[in-house]
Amino acid sequence: LGEEALAVLEDIHPDLIVLDVIMPEMNGIEVCKRIRDNPRWNAIPIIFLTAKGRPDDMLSGYDAGANDYLVKPFDVLDLPERITKLLK
């Protein structure tokens, strides 16, 4: 799934990316790092939405370049607010 996500970025330029840390083959942390390493994509805001909520998990997400990090289960009203904030 990670490689597929990166391949999609070759064709489109989304306004925002939502990733899960837990993904087959390449985890979301690695996908985030690869997005940040590419000058064409590195300004796209990234939010992690994941069940991995330990402090070291969150730190790994932010260190990889995430703009925000939400832990499941999450408040459904919180996600739109965070997306709006990042898109301004």
CSV table of C-alpha atoms in Angstrom, one decimal:
chain,number,residue,atom,x,y,z
A,1,LEU,CA,0.0,0.0,0.0
A,2,GLY,CA,2.8,2.4,0.7
A,3,GLU,CA,4.3,2.0,-2.7
A,4,GLU,CA,0.9,2.5,-4.2
A,5,ALA,CA,0.3,5.7,-2.3
A,6,LEU,CA,3.6,7.1,-3.6
A,7,ALA,CA,2.8,6.0,-7.1
A,8,VAL,CA,-0.5,7.9,-6.9
A,9,LEU,CA,1.4,11.0,-5.9
A,10,GLU,CA,3.1,10.9,-9.3
A,11,ASP,CA,-0.2,11.6,-11.0
A,12,ILE,CA,-2.1,13.8,-8.6
A,13,HIS,CA,-1.2,16.5,-6.1
A,14,PRO,CA,-3.6,16.2,-3.1
A,15,ASP,CA,-4.2,19.1,-0.8
A,16,LEU,CA,-3.7,16.9,2.2
A,17,ILE,CA,-2.7,13.3,3.0
A,18,VAL,CA,-4.1,11.1,5.7
A,19,LEU,CA,-1.9,8.1,6.6
A,20,ASP,CA,-2.0,5.2,9.0
A,21,VAL,CA,1.2,4.0,10.7
A,22,ILE,CA,0.1,0.4,10.3
A,23,MET,CA,0.3,-0.5,6.6
A,24,PRO,CA,1.5,-3.6,4.8
A,25,GLU,CA,4.9,-3.8,3.1
A,26,MET,CA,5.9,-0.1,3.9
A,27,ASN,CA,4.6,1.5,7.1
A,28,GLY,CA,3.1,5.0,7.1
A,29,ILE,CA,6.2,6.4,8.9
A,30,GLU,CA,8.4,5.4,5.9
A,31,VAL,CA,5.8,6.7,3.4
A,32,CYS,CA,5.8,10.0,5.3
A,33,LYS,CA,9.6,10.2,5.2
A,34,ARG,CA,9.6,9.5,1.4
A,35,ILE,CA,7.0,12.2,0.8
A,36,ARG,CA,9.0,14.7,2.8
A,37,ASP,CA,12.2,13.8,0.9
A,38,ASN,CA,10.6,14.6,-2.4
A,39,PRO,CA,10.6,18.4,-3.2
A,40,ARG,CA,7.4,18.0,-5.3
A,41,TRP,CA,5.5,16.7,-2.4
A,42,ASN,CA,7.1,17.9,0.8
A,43,ALA,CA,4.8,20.8,1.3
A,44,ILE,CA,1.6,18.7,1.4
A,45,PRO,CA,0.2,18.5,4.9
A,46,ILE,CA,0.2,15.0,6.4
A,47,ILE,CA,-2.0,13.7,9.2
A,48,PHE,CA,-1.5,10.3,10.8
A,49,LEU,CA,-4.8,8.7,11.9
A,50,THR,CA,-3.8,5.5,13.6
A,51,ALA,CA,-4.3,3.1,16.6
A,52,LYS,CA,-0.6,3.5,17.5
A,53,GLY,CA,-0.9,6.0,20.3
A,54,ARG,CA,2.1,5.6,22.5
A,55,PRO,CA,4.3,8.7,23.0
A,56,ASP,CA,7.2,7.1,21.1
A,57,ASP,CA,4.8,6.3,18.2
A,58,MET,CA,3.6,9.9,18.0
A,59,LEU,CA,7.2,11.2,18.2
A,60,SER,CA,8.1,8.9,15.3
A,61,GLY,CA,5.2,10.4,13.3
A,62,TYR,CA,6.2,13.9,14.0
A,63,ASP,CA,9.9,13.1,13.4
A,64,ALA,CA,9.0,11.7,10.0
A,65,GLY,CA,7.4,15.0,9.1
A,66,ALA,CA,3.7,14.7,10.0
A,67,ASN,CA,1.9,17.9,10.6
A,68,ASP,CA,-0.6,16.3,13.0
A,69,TYR,CA,-1.3,12.9,14.7
A,70,LEU,CA,-4.6,11.5,15.8
A,71,VAL,CA,-5.1,8.3,17.7
A,72,LYS,CA,-8.1,5.9,17.1
A,73,PRO,CA,-10.7,6.0,18.4
A,74,PHE,CA,-10.9,9.7,17.8
A,75,ASP,CA,-13.6,12.4,18.1
A,76,VAL,CA,-15.2,12.6,14.7
A,77,LEU,CA,-15.6,16.4,15.1
A,78,ASP,CA,-11.8,16.8,15.7
A,79,LEU,CA,-10.6,15.5,12.3
A,80,PRO,CA,-12.5,18.1,10.2
A,81,GLU,CA,-11.2,20.9,12.5
A,82,ARG,CA,-7.6,19.7,12.2
A,83,ILE,CA,-7.9,19.4,8.4
A,84,THR,CA,-9.4,22.9,8.1
A,85,LYS,CA,-6.5,24.3,10.2
A,86,LEU,CA,-3.9,22.6,8.0
A,87,LEU,CA,-5.5,23.7,4.7
A,88,LYS,CA,-5.5,27.4,5.7
